[in-house]
Short mmCIF file of C-alpha atoms in Angstrom, two decimals:
data_model
loop_
_atom_site.label_atom_id
_atom_site.label_comp_id
_atom_site.label_asym_id
_atom_site.label_seq_id
_atom_site.Cartn_x
_atom_site.Cartn_y
_atom_site.Cartn_z
CA MET A 1 0.00 0.00 0.01
CA THR A 2 1.67 3.15 -1.29
CA GLY A 3 1.64 6.48 0.50
CA ILE A 4 -0.28 5.11 3.44
CA SER A 5 -1.21 7.74 5.99
CA THR A 6 -1.01 7.42 9.72
CA GLU A 7 -4.79 7.33 9.93
CA VAL A 8 -5.11 4.58 7.30
CA ALA A 9 -2.34 2.56 8.97
CA ALA A 10 -4.20 2.81 12.28
CA VAL A 11 -7.47 1.57 10.71
CA THR A 12 -5.63 -1.28 9.01
CA LYS A 13 -4.09 -2.34 12.31
CA ARG A 14 -7.40 -2.08 14.12
CA LEU A 15 -9.08 -4.26 11.49
CA ARG A 16 -6.27 -6.82 11.53
CA ASP A 17 -6.52 -7.05 15.31
CA GLY A 18 -10.31 -7.37 15.07
CA MET A 19 -10.09 -10.08 12.43
CA ALA A 20 -7.74 -12.04 14.68
CA GLY A 21 -10.02 -11.75 17.66
CA GLY A 22 -13.47 -12.64 16.39
CA VAL A 23 -15.76 -13.25 13.44
CA LEU A 24 -16.70 -10.36 11.19
CA SER A 25 -20.35 -9.39 11.72
CA PHE A 26 -22.61 -8.49 8.77
CA PRO A 27 -25.87 -7.44 10.44
CA LEU A 28 -29.31 -7.69 8.91
CA THR A 29 -31.31 -4.56 8.19
CA SER A 30 -34.71 -4.45 9.91
CA PHE A 31 -37.85 -3.72 7.86
CA ARG A 32 -41.44 -3.28 8.88
CA ASP A 33 -44.28 -5.42 7.54
CA ASP A 34 -45.00 -2.69 4.93
CA GLY A 35 -41.38 -2.87 3.73
CA GLY A 36 -40.19 0.39 5.30
CA LEU A 37 -37.04 0.70 7.32
CA ASP A 38 -37.55 -0.04 11.00
CA LEU A 39 -34.68 1.88 12.58
CA ASP A 40 -35.74 1.27 16.18
CA ALA A 41 -35.85 -2.47 15.56
CA TYR A 42 -32.47 -2.31 13.84
CA ARG A 43 -30.92 -0.50 16.78
CA ALA A 44 -32.27 -3.12 19.21
CA TYR A 45 -31.06 -5.98 17.00
CA LEU A 46 -27.62 -4.45 16.49
CA THR A 47 -27.15 -3.80 20.18
CA GLY A 48 -27.58 -7.54 20.79
CA GLN A 49 -25.24 -8.43 17.97
CA LEU A 50 -22.42 -6.22 19.25
CA ALA A 51 -22.81 -7.66 22.76
CA THR A 52 -21.45 -10.93 21.41
CA ALA A 53 -18.01 -9.43 20.66
CA PRO A 54 -17.46 -9.65 16.89
CA GLY A 55 -14.11 -8.52 15.51
CA ALA A 56 -15.68 -5.78 13.36
CA VAL A 57 -19.15 -4.84 12.05
CA PHE A 58 -20.07 -4.34 8.38
CA PRO A 59 -23.50 -2.62 8.11
CA ALA A 60 -25.45 -2.25 4.89
CA CYS A 61 -23.53 -4.91 2.96
CA GLY A 62 -24.91 -7.98 1.18
CA THR A 63 -26.49 -9.56 4.28
CA GLY A 64 -27.84 -6.14 5.16
CA GLU A 65 -29.55 -5.79 1.78
CA PHE A 66 -27.52 -2.80 0.61
CA PHE A 67 -29.01 -3.27 -2.83
CA SER A 68 -32.50 -2.53 -1.41
CA LEU A 69 -31.68 0.68 0.49
CA ASP A 70 -32.11 4.20 -0.74
CA GLU A 71 -29.62 6.87 0.35
CA ASP A 72 -31.67 8.16 3.24
CA GLU A 73 -32.20 4.67 4.64
CA TYR A 74 -28.55 3.89 4.18
CA ALA A 75 -27.56 7.01 6.08
CA ALA A 76 -29.87 6.10 8.96
CA VAL A 77 -28.48 2.55 9.19
CA ILE A 78 -24.85 3.70 9.09
CA GLU A 79 -25.37 6.51 11.57
CA ALA A 80 -27.13 4.17 14.00
CA THR A 81 -24.36 1.60 13.66
CA VAL A 82 -21.57 4.12 14.37
CA GLU A 83 -23.50 5.43 17.39
CA ILE A 84 -24.13 1.97 18.87
CA ALA A 85 -20.62 0.72 18.15
CA ASP A 86 -19.30 3.81 19.95
CA GLY A 87 -15.71 3.19 18.97
CA ARG A 88 -15.60 -0.27 20.55
CA LEU A 89 -14.89 -2.03 17.23
CA PRO A 90 -14.28 -1.05 13.63
CA VAL A 91 -17.30 -0.14 11.51
CA VAL A 92 -16.94 -0.86 7.76
CA ALA A 93 -19.82 0.39 5.61
CA GLY A 94 -20.84 -1.17 2.30
CA ILE A 95 -20.66 1.08 -0.76
CA GLY A 96 -21.29 0.07 -4.34
CA TYR A 97 -22.73 0.32 -7.92
CA GLY A 98 -20.63 2.39 -10.32
CA TRP A 99 -17.88 4.58 -8.94
CA ALA A 100 -20.01 7.74 -9.05
CA GLN A 101 -22.82 6.24 -7.00
CA ALA A 102 -20.34 4.47 -4.72
CA LEU A 103 -18.89 7.85 -3.87
CA ARG A 104 -22.30 9.19 -2.90
CA PHE A 105 -22.57 6.35 -0.39
CA ALA A 106 -18.95 6.81 0.68
CA ARG A 107 -19.61 10.48 1.53
CA ILE A 108 -22.61 9.53 3.64
CA ALA A 109 -20.47 6.95 5.45
CA GLU A 110 -17.64 9.46 5.95
CA GLU A 111 -20.00 11.97 7.54
CA ALA A 112 -21.37 9.25 9.85
CA GLY A 113 -17.84 8.47 11.08
CA VAL A 114 -17.20 4.92 9.87
CA ASP A 115 -13.68 3.51 9.87
CA ALA A 116 -13.60 2.11 6.33
CA ALA A 117 -15.74 0.99 3.38
CA LEU A 118 -16.24 -2.32 1.60
CA VAL A 119 -16.55 -1.79 -2.15
CA LEU A 120 -19.25 -4.22 -3.25
CA PRO A 121 -19.15 -5.66 -6.78
CA HIS A 122 -20.39 -3.23 -9.42
CA TYR A 123 -23.73 -3.64 -11.09
CA LEU A 124 -24.53 -5.94 -14.01
CA VAL A 125 -21.70 -5.74 -16.55
CA GLY A 126 -18.43 -7.66 -16.81
CA ALA A 127 -15.31 -5.56 -17.08
CA PRO A 128 -11.61 -5.97 -18.01
CA GLN A 129 -8.89 -5.83 -15.45
CA ASP A 130 -8.03 -2.17 -16.29
CA GLY A 131 -11.63 -1.24 -15.60
CA LEU A 132 -11.72 -3.04 -12.26
CA VAL A 133 -8.60 -1.20 -11.20
CA GLY A 134 -9.90 2.06 -12.56
CA GLN A 135 -13.11 1.73 -10.57
CA LEU A 136 -11.13 1.52 -7.29
CA GLU A 137 -8.84 4.38 -8.34
CA ARG A 138 -11.83 6.65 -8.95
CA ILE A 139 -13.44 5.74 -5.62
CA ALA A 140 -10.19 6.11 -3.65
CA ALA A 141 -9.54 9.50 -5.24
CA GLY A 142 -12.90 10.75 -4.02
CA THR A 143 -13.02 9.55 -0.40
CA ARG A 144 -10.84 9.67 2.69
CA LEU A 145 -12.11 6.27 3.76
CA PRO A 146 -9.77 3.27 3.61
CA LEU A 147 -11.24 0.78 1.10
CA ILE A 148 -11.56 -2.99 1.04
CA ALA A 149 -12.27 -4.42 -2.42
CA TYR A 150 -14.70 -7.31 -2.75
CA GLN A 151 -14.20 -9.84 -5.50
CA ARG A 152 -17.30 -11.86 -6.22
CA GLY A 153 -19.65 -12.36 -9.15
CA GLN A 154 -18.34 -10.44 -12.12
CA VAL A 155 -15.36 -9.01 -10.18
CA THR A 156 -12.22 -11.17 -10.21
CA PHE A 157 -8.74 -9.65 -9.83
CA SER A 158 -5.62 -11.11 -11.38
CA ALA A 159 -2.36 -11.14 -9.45
CA ALA A 160 -1.08 -8.28 -11.60
CA SER A 161 -4.22 -6.23 -10.82
CA LEU A 162 -3.87 -7.02 -7.13
CA ARG A 163 -0.41 -5.52 -7.21
CA ARG A 164 -1.86 -2.44 -8.81
CA ILE A 165 -4.77 -1.94 -6.41
CA ALA A 166 -2.45 -2.48 -3.46
CA GLN A 167 -0.55 0.60 -4.73
CA ILE A 168 -3.65 2.80 -4.68
CA PRO A 169 -3.48 5.03 -1.58
CA GLY A 170 -6.22 4.00 0.80
CA VAL A 171 -6.91 0.51 -0.59
CA ILE A 172 -6.09 -1.75 2.36
CA GLY A 173 -7.49 -5.18 1.61
CA LEU A 174 -9.55 -7.70 -0.31
CA LYS A 175 -12.60 -9.76 0.60
CA ASP A 176 -12.80 -12.90 -1.48
CA GLY A 177 -16.08 -14.57 -2.42
CA HIS A 178 -14.92 -16.82 -5.23
CA SER A 179 -13.30 -19.60 -3.21
CA ASP A 180 -10.77 -20.28 -5.94
CA LEU A 181 -7.90 -21.14 -3.61
CA ASP A 182 -5.34 -21.45 -6.46
CA ARG A 183 -6.08 -17.85 -7.52
CA LEU A 184 -6.33 -16.64 -3.95
CA GLN A 185 -2.92 -18.06 -3.06
CA ARG A 186 -1.44 -16.15 -6.02
CA LEU A 187 -3.14 -12.99 -4.82
CA THR A 188 -1.81 -13.30 -1.30
CA LEU A 189 1.73 -13.91 -2.59
CA ALA A 190 1.45 -10.86 -4.86
CA ALA A 191 0.24 -8.56 -2.10
CA PRO A 192 2.36 -6.45 0.24
CA GLU A 193 2.78 -7.88 3.71
CA ASP A 194 0.39 -5.40 5.38
CA PHE A 195 -2.46 -5.99 2.94
CA LEU A 196 -5.64 -7.45 4.50
CA PHE A 197 -7.46 -10.54 3.21
CA PHE A 198 -10.53 -12.24 4.48
CA ASN A 199 -12.83 -15.08 3.44
CA GLY A 200 -16.14 -13.73 2.18
CA ALA A 201 -17.60 -16.91 0.76
CA ALA A 202 -21.27 -17.61 1.40
CA THR A 203 -21.46 -19.45 4.75
CA ALA A 204 -17.72 -18.89 5.06
CA GLU A 205 -17.19 -21.37 7.90
CA ILE A 206 -17.56 -24.23 5.41
CA GLN A 207 -14.29 -23.21 3.80
CA ALA A 208 -12.56 -21.57 6.75
CA ARG A 209 -9.97 -24.30 7.19
CA ALA A 210 -9.18 -24.32 3.46
CA TYR A 211 -8.75 -20.54 3.36
CA ALA A 212 -6.46 -20.63 6.35
CA THR A 213 -4.08 -22.94 4.49
CA VAL A 214 -3.42 -20.18 1.92
CA GLY A 215 -2.90 -17.54 4.60
CA VAL A 216 -6.45 -16.19 4.95
CA PRO A 217 -7.79 -17.20 8.37
CA ALA A 218 -10.18 -14.24 8.85
CA TYR A 219 -13.75 -14.62 7.66
CA SER A 220 -17.20 -13.07 7.65
CA SER A 221 -20.04 -14.95 9.28
CA ALA A 222 -23.68 -14.77 8.12
CA VAL A 223 -24.49 -17.27 10.92
CA HIS A 224 -23.41 -14.64 13.46
CA ALA A 225 -26.40 -12.55 12.30
CA PHE A 226 -28.85 -15.07 13.86
CA ALA A 227 -26.80 -17.50 16.02
CA PRO A 228 -23.71 -15.78 17.42
CA GLU A 229 -23.44 -18.68 19.93
CA ILE A 230 -22.74 -21.08 17.06
CA ALA A 231 -20.50 -18.66 15.14
CA ASN A 232 -18.41 -17.89 18.17
CA ALA A 233 -18.12 -21.53 19.19
CA PHE A 234 -16.89 -22.45 15.74
CA PHE A 235 -14.39 -19.54 15.68
CA THR A 236 -13.02 -20.53 19.11
CA ALA A 237 -12.68 -24.19 18.14
CA LEU A 238 -10.92 -23.24 14.93
CA GLU A 239 -8.52 -20.93 16.73
CA ASN A 240 -7.77 -23.57 19.40
CA GLY A 241 -7.24 -26.32 16.86
CA ASP A 242 -10.18 -28.34 18.23
CA GLY A 243 -10.83 -30.38 15.06
CA THR A 244 -13.52 -32.47 16.75
CA VAL A 245 -15.73 -29.53 17.50
CA VAL A 246 -15.07 -27.93 14.11
CA THR A 247 -15.97 -31.12 12.26
CA THR A 248 -19.03 -31.76 14.35
CA LEU A 249 -20.39 -28.27 13.74
CA LEU A 250 -19.62 -28.49 10.03
CA ARG A 251 -21.22 -31.91 9.61
CA GLU A 252 -24.30 -31.41 11.76
CA PHE A 253 -25.09 -27.72 11.32
CA TYR A 254 -23.22 -25.84 8.60
CA VAL A 255 -23.57 -28.43 5.82
CA PRO A 256 -27.29 -28.94 6.38
CA LEU A 257 -27.70 -25.14 6.45
CA VAL A 258 -25.79 -24.80 3.13
CA GLU A 259 -27.81 -27.58 1.54
CA LEU A 260 -30.97 -25.71 2.52
CA ARG A 261 -29.47 -22.40 1.38
CA ASP A 262 -28.78 -23.82 -2.07
CA ARG A 263 -32.39 -24.71 -2.73
CA VAL A 264 -33.48 -21.22 -3.85
CA PRO A 265 -31.58 -18.20 -5.26
CA GLY A 266 -31.37 -15.49 -2.58
CA TYR A 267 -31.65 -17.83 0.36
CA ALA A 268 -28.16 -16.78 1.46
CA VAL A 269 -29.93 -13.72 2.88
CA SER A 270 -33.53 -14.88 3.17
CA LEU A 271 -32.71 -17.89 5.37
CA VAL A 272 -30.55 -15.77 7.62
CA LYS A 273 -33.39 -13.34 8.16
CA ALA A 274 -35.88 -16.14 8.66
CA ALA A 275 -33.58 -17.80 11.26
CA ALA A 276 -33.30 -14.48 13.08
CA ARG A 277 -37.08 -14.23 13.17
CA LEU A 278 -37.28 -17.76 14.55
CA ARG A 279 -35.21 -16.50 17.43
CA GLY A 280 -37.49 -13.56 18.02
CA LEU A 281 -35.03 -10.99 16.73
CA PRO A 282 -36.61 -7.81 15.28
CA VAL A 283 -35.39 -7.93 11.70
CA GLY A 284 -38.58 -8.25 9.67
CA ARG A 285 -38.77 -9.82 6.25
CA VAL A 286 -36.61 -9.41 3.18
CA ARG A 287 -37.39 -6.89 0.44
CA ALA A 288 -38.06 -7.90 -3.16
CA PRO A 289 -36.42 -9.16 -5.29
CA LEU A 290 -35.60 -11.60 -2.42
CA THR A 291 -38.40 -13.83 -1.14
CA ASP A 292 -38.96 -15.38 2.28
CA PRO A 293 -38.57 -19.18 2.67
CA SER A 294 -41.49 -21.45 1.88
CA PRO A 295 -43.29 -23.06 4.80
CA ALA A 296 -41.56 -26.39 4.09
CA ASP A 297 -38.13 -24.82 3.97
CA LEU A 298 -38.85 -22.77 7.07
CA ALA A 299 -39.74 -26.00 8.95
CA ASP A 300 -36.46 -27.53 7.81
CA LEU A 301 -34.58 -24.39 8.90
CA GLU A 302 -36.14 -24.59 12.34
CA LYS A 303 -34.83 -28.16 12.75
CA VAL A 304 -31.34 -27.20 11.56
CA LEU A 305 -31.23 -24.15 13.81
CA ASP A 306 -32.46 -25.99 16.90
CA HIS A 307 -29.92 -28.78 16.40
CA GLY A 308 -27.07 -26.33 15.83
CA LEU A 309 -27.91 -24.44 19.00
CA SER A 310 -28.09 -27.65 20.97
CA LEU A 311 -24.59 -28.54 19.83
CA VAL A 312 -23.23 -25.43 21.63
CA GLY A 313 -25.52 -25.65 24.65
CA ALA A 314 -27.93 -22.91 23.55
CA VAL A 315 -31.63 -22.75 22.84
CA ARG A 316 -33.61 -20.85 20.28
CA ARG A 317 -35.47 -18.62 22.70
CA PRO A 318 -34.06 -18.61 26.24
CA VAL A 319 -36.67 -18.58 28.94
#
């Protein structure tokens, strides 16, 4: 990372420390039955999430339905997150679409006082490597926020492009959602030593051990959004080298959850929200184009959730 400022270096260190100390939380955004933003419910939900000691919080990202928020709603969510976090852990806001729109969101996030921004994959079109690099250059030139790139969908960086984006002042890391470990290993070897990487695959725990073998032990956790007891138990077991607990949780909870997730497009978010509702958490339903799980899938989710909680000595709704 070229020309890194003292402020950016401090954020990078804080994020690195957070990644080493806990899962990365991607909170859900709460909606009312009529589809409107329910900010009071979001604040109550987020307060509970942060009480479980995640390493960092990433509001208004994929799990938080960034793609469904207008700018006013986005501002309200980000401002509430910064206020509730109160400096206790890093706050990284999602920004996205083309670079011009991404900068509108970045300015809102700057004003709210976030620590950094996650640049979500751009909308719709494929792009050459020069364009992917250029997108980050334009965003970095227009914001003071440190940036984490997110490769997923139509965004895939080559090792040569990784070297280039690591030279952009303010670009501090990469979230990977492709799970191509051959390519990811090449990226980590091409990056400067202080560049951040984390596993952003859907249900990242499934591949956490594999990612760690190529030098990427940090990961985001959608499960944390509805069952932090399970997410934290898995993280602790992985950190302690307790293969028995890791394998049991993978076999008996995470794999069944992924098999259920793969039944319908969009369930990577819809199931998470439905599981949170099963626990009585005030998150509401998903916005279109996502759909809520069918009654049959919801019944299967309830079984998977209850069994997963039992594995870590928790219950769905404590008395």
